[in-house]
Coordinates of C-alpha atoms and ligand atoms in Angstrom, one line a residue:
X304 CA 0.0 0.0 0.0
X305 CA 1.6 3.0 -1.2
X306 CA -0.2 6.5 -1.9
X307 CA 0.1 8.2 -5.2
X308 CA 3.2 11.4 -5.2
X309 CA 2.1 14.3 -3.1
X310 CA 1.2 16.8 -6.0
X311 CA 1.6 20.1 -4.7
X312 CA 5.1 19.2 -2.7
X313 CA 7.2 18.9 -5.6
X314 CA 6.7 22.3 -6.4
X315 CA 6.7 23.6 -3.1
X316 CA 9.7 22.2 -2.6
X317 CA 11.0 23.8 -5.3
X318 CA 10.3 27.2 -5.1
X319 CA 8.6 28.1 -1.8
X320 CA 12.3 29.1 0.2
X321 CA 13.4 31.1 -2.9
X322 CA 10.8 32.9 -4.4
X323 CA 10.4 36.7 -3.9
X324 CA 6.5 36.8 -3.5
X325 CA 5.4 33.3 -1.8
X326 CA 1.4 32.6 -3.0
X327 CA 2.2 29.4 -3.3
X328 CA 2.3 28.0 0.2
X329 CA -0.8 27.9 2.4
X330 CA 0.9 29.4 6.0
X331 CA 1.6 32.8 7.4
X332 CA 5.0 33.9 6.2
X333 CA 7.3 32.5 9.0
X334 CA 8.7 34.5 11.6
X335 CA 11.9 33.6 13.4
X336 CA 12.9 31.4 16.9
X337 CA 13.2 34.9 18.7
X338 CA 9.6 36.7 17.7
X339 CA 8.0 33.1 18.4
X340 CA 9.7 33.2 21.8
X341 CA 8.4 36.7 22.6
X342 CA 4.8 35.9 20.9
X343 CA 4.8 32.6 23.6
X344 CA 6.4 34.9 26.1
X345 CA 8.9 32.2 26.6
X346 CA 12.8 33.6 27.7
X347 CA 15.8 31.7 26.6
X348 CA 16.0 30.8 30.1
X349 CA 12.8 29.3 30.0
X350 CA 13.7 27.4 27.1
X351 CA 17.1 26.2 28.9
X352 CA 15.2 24.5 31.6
X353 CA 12.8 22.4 29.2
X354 CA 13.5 18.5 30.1
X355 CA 14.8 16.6 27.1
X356 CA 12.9 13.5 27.7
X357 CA 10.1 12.0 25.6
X358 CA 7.0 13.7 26.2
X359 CA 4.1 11.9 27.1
X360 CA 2.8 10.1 24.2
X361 CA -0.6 11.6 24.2
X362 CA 1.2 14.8 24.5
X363 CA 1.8 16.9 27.9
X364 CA -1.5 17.5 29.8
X365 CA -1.0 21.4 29.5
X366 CA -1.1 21.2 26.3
X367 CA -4.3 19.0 25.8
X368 CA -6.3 21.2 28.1
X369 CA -4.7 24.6 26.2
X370 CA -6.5 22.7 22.7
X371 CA -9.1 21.0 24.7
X372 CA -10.1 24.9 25.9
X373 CA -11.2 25.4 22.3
X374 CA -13.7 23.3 21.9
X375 CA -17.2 23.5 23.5
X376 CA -17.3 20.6 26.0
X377 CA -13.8 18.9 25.4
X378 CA -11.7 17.5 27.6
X379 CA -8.0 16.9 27.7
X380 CA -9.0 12.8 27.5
X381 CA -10.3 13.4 24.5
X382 CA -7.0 15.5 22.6
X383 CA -4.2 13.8 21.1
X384 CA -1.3 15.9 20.2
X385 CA 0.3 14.9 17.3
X386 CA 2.9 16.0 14.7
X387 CA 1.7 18.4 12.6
X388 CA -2.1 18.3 11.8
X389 CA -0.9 15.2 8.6
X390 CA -0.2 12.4 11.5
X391 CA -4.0 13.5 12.9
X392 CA -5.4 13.0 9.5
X393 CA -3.2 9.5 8.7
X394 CA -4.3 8.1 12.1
X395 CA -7.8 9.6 12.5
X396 CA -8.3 8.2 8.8
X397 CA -6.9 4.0 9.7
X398 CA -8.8 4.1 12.8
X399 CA -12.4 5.3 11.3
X400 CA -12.5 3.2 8.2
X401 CA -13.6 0.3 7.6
X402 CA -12.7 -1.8 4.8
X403 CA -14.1 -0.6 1.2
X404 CA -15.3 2.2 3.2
X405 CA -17.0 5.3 1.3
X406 CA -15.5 8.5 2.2
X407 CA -17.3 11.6 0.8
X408 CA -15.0 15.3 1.0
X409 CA -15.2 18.6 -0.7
X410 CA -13.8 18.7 -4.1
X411 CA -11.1 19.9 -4.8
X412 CA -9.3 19.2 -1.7
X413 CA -5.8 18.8 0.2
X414 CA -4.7 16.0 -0.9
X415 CA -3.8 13.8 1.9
X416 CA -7.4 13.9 2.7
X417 CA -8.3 11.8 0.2
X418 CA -5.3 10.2 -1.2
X419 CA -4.6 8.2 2.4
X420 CA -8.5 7.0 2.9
X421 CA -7.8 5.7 -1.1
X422 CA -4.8 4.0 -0.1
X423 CA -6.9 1.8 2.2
X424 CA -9.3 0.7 -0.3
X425 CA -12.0 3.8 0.3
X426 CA -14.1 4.7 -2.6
X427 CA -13.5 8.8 -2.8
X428 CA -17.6 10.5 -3.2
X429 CA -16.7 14.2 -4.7
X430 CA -18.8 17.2 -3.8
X431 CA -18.3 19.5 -6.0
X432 CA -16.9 23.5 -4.4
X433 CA -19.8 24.6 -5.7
X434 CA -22.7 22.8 -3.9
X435 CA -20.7 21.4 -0.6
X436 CA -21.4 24.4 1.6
X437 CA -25.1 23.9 1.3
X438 CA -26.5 21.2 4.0
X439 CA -29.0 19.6 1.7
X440 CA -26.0 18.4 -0.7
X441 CA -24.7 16.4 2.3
X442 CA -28.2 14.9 3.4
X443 CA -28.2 13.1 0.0
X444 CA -25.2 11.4 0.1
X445 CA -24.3 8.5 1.9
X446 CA -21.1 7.8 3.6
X447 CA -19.3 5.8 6.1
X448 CA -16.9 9.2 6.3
X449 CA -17.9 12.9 5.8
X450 CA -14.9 15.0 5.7
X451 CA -15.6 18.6 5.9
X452 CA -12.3 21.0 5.8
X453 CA -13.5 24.5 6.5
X454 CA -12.4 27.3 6.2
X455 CA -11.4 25.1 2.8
X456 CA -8.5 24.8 1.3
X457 CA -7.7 25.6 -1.8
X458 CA -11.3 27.5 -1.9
X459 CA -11.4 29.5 0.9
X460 CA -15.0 29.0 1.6
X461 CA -17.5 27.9 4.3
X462 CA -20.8 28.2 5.1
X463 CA -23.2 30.6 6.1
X464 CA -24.7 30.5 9.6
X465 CA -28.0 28.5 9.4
X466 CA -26.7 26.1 6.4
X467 CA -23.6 25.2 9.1
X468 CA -26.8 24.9 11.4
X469 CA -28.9 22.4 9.3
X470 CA -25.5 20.3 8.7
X471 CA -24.7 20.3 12.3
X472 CA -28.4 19.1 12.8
X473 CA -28.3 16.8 9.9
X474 CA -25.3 15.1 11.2
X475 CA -26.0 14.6 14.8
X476 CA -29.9 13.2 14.1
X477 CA -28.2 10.6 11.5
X478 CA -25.6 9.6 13.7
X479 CA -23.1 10.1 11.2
X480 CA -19.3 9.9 11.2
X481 CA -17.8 13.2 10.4
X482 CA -14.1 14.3 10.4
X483 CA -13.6 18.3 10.7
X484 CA -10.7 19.4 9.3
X485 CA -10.5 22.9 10.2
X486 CA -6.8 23.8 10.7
X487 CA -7.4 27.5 9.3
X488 CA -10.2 28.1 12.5
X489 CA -7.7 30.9 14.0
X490 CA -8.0 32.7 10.5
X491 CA -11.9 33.3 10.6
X492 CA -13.6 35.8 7.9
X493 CA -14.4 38.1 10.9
X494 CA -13.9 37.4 14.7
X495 CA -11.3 36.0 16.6
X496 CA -11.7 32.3 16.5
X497 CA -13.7 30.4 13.7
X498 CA -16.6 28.2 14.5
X499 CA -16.2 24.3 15.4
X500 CA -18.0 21.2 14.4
X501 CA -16.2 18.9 16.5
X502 CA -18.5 17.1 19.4
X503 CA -16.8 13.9 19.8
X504 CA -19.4 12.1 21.5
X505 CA -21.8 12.4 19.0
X506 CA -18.6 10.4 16.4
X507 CA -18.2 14.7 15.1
X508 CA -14.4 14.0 15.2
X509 CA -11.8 17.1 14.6
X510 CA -8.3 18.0 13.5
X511 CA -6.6 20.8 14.0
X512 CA -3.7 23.0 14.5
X513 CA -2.4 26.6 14.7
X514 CA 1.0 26.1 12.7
X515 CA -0.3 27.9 9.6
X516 CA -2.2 31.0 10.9
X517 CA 0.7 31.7 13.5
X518 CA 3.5 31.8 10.7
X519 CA 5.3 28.7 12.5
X520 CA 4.9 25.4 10.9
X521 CA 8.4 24.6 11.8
X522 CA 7.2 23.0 15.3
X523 CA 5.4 20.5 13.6
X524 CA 2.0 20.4 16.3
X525 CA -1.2 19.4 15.5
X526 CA -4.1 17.2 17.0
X527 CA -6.8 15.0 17.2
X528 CA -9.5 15.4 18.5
X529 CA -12.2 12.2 19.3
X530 CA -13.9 10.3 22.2
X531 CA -11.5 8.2 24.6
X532 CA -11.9 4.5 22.8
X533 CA -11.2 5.9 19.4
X534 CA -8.6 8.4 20.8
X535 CA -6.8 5.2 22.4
X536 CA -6.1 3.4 19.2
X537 CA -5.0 6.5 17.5
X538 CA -2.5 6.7 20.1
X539 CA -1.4 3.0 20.1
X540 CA -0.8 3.4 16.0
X541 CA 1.4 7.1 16.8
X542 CA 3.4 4.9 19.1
X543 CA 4.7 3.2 15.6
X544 CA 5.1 6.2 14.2
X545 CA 6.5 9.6 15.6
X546 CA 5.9 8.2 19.2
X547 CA 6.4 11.6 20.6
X548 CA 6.4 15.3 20.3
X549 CA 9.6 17.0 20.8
X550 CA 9.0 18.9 24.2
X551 CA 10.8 22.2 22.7
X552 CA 7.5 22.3 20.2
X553 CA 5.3 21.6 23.0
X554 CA 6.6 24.3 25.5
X555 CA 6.1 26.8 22.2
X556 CA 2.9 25.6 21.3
X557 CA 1.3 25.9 25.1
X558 CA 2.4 29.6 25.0
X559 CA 1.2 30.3 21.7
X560 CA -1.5 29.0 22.4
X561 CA -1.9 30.6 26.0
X562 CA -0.7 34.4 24.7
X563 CA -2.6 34.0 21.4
X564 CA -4.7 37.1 22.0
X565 CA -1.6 39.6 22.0
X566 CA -0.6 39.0 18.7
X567 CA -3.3 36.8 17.0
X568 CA -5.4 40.0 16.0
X569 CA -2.5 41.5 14.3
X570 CA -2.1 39.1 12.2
X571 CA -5.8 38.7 11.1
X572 CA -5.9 42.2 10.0
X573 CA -2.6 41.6 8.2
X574 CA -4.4 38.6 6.1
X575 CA -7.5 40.4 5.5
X576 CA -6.0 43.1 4.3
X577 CA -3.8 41.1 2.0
X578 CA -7.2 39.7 0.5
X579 CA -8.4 42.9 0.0
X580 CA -5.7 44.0 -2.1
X581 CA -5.4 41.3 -4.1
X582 CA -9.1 41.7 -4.2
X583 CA -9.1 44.9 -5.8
X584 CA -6.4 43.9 -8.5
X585 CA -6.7 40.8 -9.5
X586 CA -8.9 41.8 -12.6
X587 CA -6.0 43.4 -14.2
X588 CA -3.7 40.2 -13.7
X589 CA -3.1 39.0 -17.2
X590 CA -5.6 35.9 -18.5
X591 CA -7.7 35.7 -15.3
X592 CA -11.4 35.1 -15.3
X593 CA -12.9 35.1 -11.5
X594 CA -12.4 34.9 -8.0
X595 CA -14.2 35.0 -4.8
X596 CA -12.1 36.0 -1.9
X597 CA -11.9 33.2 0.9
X598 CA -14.5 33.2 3.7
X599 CA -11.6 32.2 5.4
X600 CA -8.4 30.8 6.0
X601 CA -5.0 31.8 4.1
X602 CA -6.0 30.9 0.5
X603 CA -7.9 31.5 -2.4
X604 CA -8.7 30.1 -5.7
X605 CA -8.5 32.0 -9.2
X606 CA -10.1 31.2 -12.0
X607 CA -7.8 31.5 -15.4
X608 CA -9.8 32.6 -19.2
X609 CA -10.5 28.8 -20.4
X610 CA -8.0 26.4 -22.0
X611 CA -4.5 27.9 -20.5
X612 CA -2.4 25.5 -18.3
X613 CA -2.3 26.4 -15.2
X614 CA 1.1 24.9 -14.9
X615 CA 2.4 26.8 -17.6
X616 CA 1.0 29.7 -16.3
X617 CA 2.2 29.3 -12.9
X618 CA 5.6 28.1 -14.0
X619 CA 6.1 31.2 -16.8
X620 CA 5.0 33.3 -13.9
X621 CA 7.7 32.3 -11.4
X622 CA 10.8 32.8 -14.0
X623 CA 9.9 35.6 -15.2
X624 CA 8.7 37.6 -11.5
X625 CA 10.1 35.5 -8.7
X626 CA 5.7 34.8 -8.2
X627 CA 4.9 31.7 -6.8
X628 CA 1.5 30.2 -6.7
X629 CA 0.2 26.6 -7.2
X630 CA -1.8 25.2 -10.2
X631 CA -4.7 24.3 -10.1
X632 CA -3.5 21.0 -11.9
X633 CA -1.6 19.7 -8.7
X634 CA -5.4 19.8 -6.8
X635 CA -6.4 17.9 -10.2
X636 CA -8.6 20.5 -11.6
X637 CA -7.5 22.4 -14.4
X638 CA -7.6 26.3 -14.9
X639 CA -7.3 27.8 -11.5
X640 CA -4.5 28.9 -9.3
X641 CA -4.3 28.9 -5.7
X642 CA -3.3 31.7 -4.2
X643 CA -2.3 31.7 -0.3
X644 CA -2.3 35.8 1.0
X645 CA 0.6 34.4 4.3
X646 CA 3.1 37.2 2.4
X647 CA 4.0 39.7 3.7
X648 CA 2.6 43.2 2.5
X649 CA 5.5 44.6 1.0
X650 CA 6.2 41.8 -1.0
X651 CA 2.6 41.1 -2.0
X652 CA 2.3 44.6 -3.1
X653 CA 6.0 44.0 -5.2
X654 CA 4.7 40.8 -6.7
X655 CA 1.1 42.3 -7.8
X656 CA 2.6 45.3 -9.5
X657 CA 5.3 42.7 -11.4
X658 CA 2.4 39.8 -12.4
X659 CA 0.0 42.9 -13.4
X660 CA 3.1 44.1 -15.6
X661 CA 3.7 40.2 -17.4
X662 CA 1.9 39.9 -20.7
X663 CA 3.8 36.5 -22.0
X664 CA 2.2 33.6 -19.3
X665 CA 0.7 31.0 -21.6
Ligands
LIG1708 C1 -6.6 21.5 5.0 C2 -5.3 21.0 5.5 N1 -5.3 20.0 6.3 C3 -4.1 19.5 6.8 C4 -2.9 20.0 6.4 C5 -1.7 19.4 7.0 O1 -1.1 20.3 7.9 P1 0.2 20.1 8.7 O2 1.3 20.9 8.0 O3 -0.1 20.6 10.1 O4 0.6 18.6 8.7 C6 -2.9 21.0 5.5 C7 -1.6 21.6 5.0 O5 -1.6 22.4 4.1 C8 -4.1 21.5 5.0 O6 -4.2 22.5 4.2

């Protein structure tokens, strides 16, 4: 069992540490050891005195009641911490299927969240962008698996209050089996922290993190989050995997997570206001035919004038403006680009006025 190449890393591999404006990658624009340690409000004393032993392998309790504290009604019992939100989906997804399972997810998608339940046999239902944020789409399709990743990824959208509300509903009065991927909550369209759909008891299962909307997805935290027997055997299968979190990226992440209101805000309004620029130009980027900005969450997704390549596009783009975004090829639908607004302004402003400038991309 092997899953297919991971389609968008190649390219971020590539390009994403040496492009001039990064819209390729999906994360805040990273900020270094020493603003992390002030945002945690943790000295280099501190960070002297943390024990390098093994933390506990269903990560420190501090931690699991800092993530359990964001969840209406979850306890610490109930929180795995895991490496990076990737592990949570791999274990969440070989403990919750069973064989020839039927796993239906919002298309187009990240790809591990399909490409690891098709590695163990699941057949993949597709809902299309364009209907999957209405409840009454879900309530005809049946599913041993509902994966819902909102804010989405590469779209950038989510659902209005009451359709969220008749989903919820839906869910719960069916008893079904949901997994909430919702690693862009701290990025909401407006407020501080986006809404939730995990309940565990009721099988509403989550993952999450906060790598991406803080600018650190160095540390490498993310979690699960599901009721205790479930929770055990994801924890028995991490043991044969990464075991452990390193106890440096726990410390960071429990004072991230615990000072989150002094800098989180800032960094909102510098992502909403990135959307709104590019908002207000993308019309006179060369070839492009729509776009909706995101709902929420670091990313959006550009429609191109029909029949160019995205991959073309993108690639002509990067050579000759230092502009990196993804195709819309490597999410296996043709004619888009995603575009992730992590950049800083400067640069963002830079790389518009360049792109707006390029006439040869196709
Ligand atoms: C929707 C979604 N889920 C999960 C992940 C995996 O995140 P991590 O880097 O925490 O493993 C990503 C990464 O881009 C993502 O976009």
């Amino acid at each position: 069992m092997e899953p297919r190449e991971f389609f968008i890393e190649d390219r971020l591999e590539r390009f994403r540490l040496n492009a001039f404006c990064n819209l390729g990658e999906s994360g805040l624009a990273h900020f270094l050891l020493e603003e992390v340690m002030d945002m945690a409000q943790i000295s280099w004393k501190d960070l002297a005195k943390i024990p390098m032993n093994d933390s506990p392998n269903q990560g420190s309790l501090a931690l699991r009641e800092a993530v359990a504290a964001l969840y209406p009604g979850v306890r610490p019992e109930q929180v795995l911490i895991t490496t990076g939100t990737g592990e949570a989906l791999y274990l969440a997804f070989h403990v919750a299927l069973p064989p020839k399972a039927k796993v239906a997810l919002i298309w187009p998608a990240f790809q591990a969240l399909y490409e690891i339940p098709k590695m163990l046999g699941a057949e993949i239902i597709q809902v299309p962008h364009e209907r999957a944020f209405l409840a009454s789409t879900w309530k005809e399709i049946q599913a041993d698996l509902y994966i819902i990743n909102q804010p989405h990824n590469p779209t950038g959208k989510t659902f209005s209050e009451s359709e969220w509300n008749s989903l919820l509903t839906h869910f719960k009065e069916e008893k079904k089996k949901v997994l909430f991927d919702e690693h862009y909550r701290f990025l909401p369209g407006a407020g501080s922290l986006g809404r939730t759909g995990v309940d565990p008891i009721h099988s509403l299962y989550g993952t999450g993190s906060f790598t991406k909307c803080f600018g650190v997805t160095g540390l490498r935290v993310g979690w699960l989050v599901a009721e205790e027997s479930f929770l055990k055997r994801a924890r028995s299968f991490k043991d044969y995997l990464t075991h452990t979190v390193s106890p440096i990226s726990e410390r960071m992440a429990l004072g991230l997570l615990k000072s989150k209101e002094s800098f989180l805000p800032k960094i909102q309004t510098r992502v909403r206001e990135n959307i709104r620029m590019f908002d207000s130009v993308w019309k006179e980027l060369p070839h492009t035919k729509s776009f909706t900005p995101p709902e929420g969450g670091l990313v959006g997704w550009l429609e191109l004038e029909s029949g160019i390549s995205s991959e073309v596009y993108a690639d002509k783009l990067f050579e000759k403006t230092g502009v990196f975004v993804l195709p819309g090829i490597n999410f296996e639908e043709e004619g888009y680009l995603r575009i992730g607004f992590g950049e800083r302004e400067d640069r963002i402003k830079e790389g518009l006025l360049r792109w707006r400038a390029c006439t040869d991309l196709i």
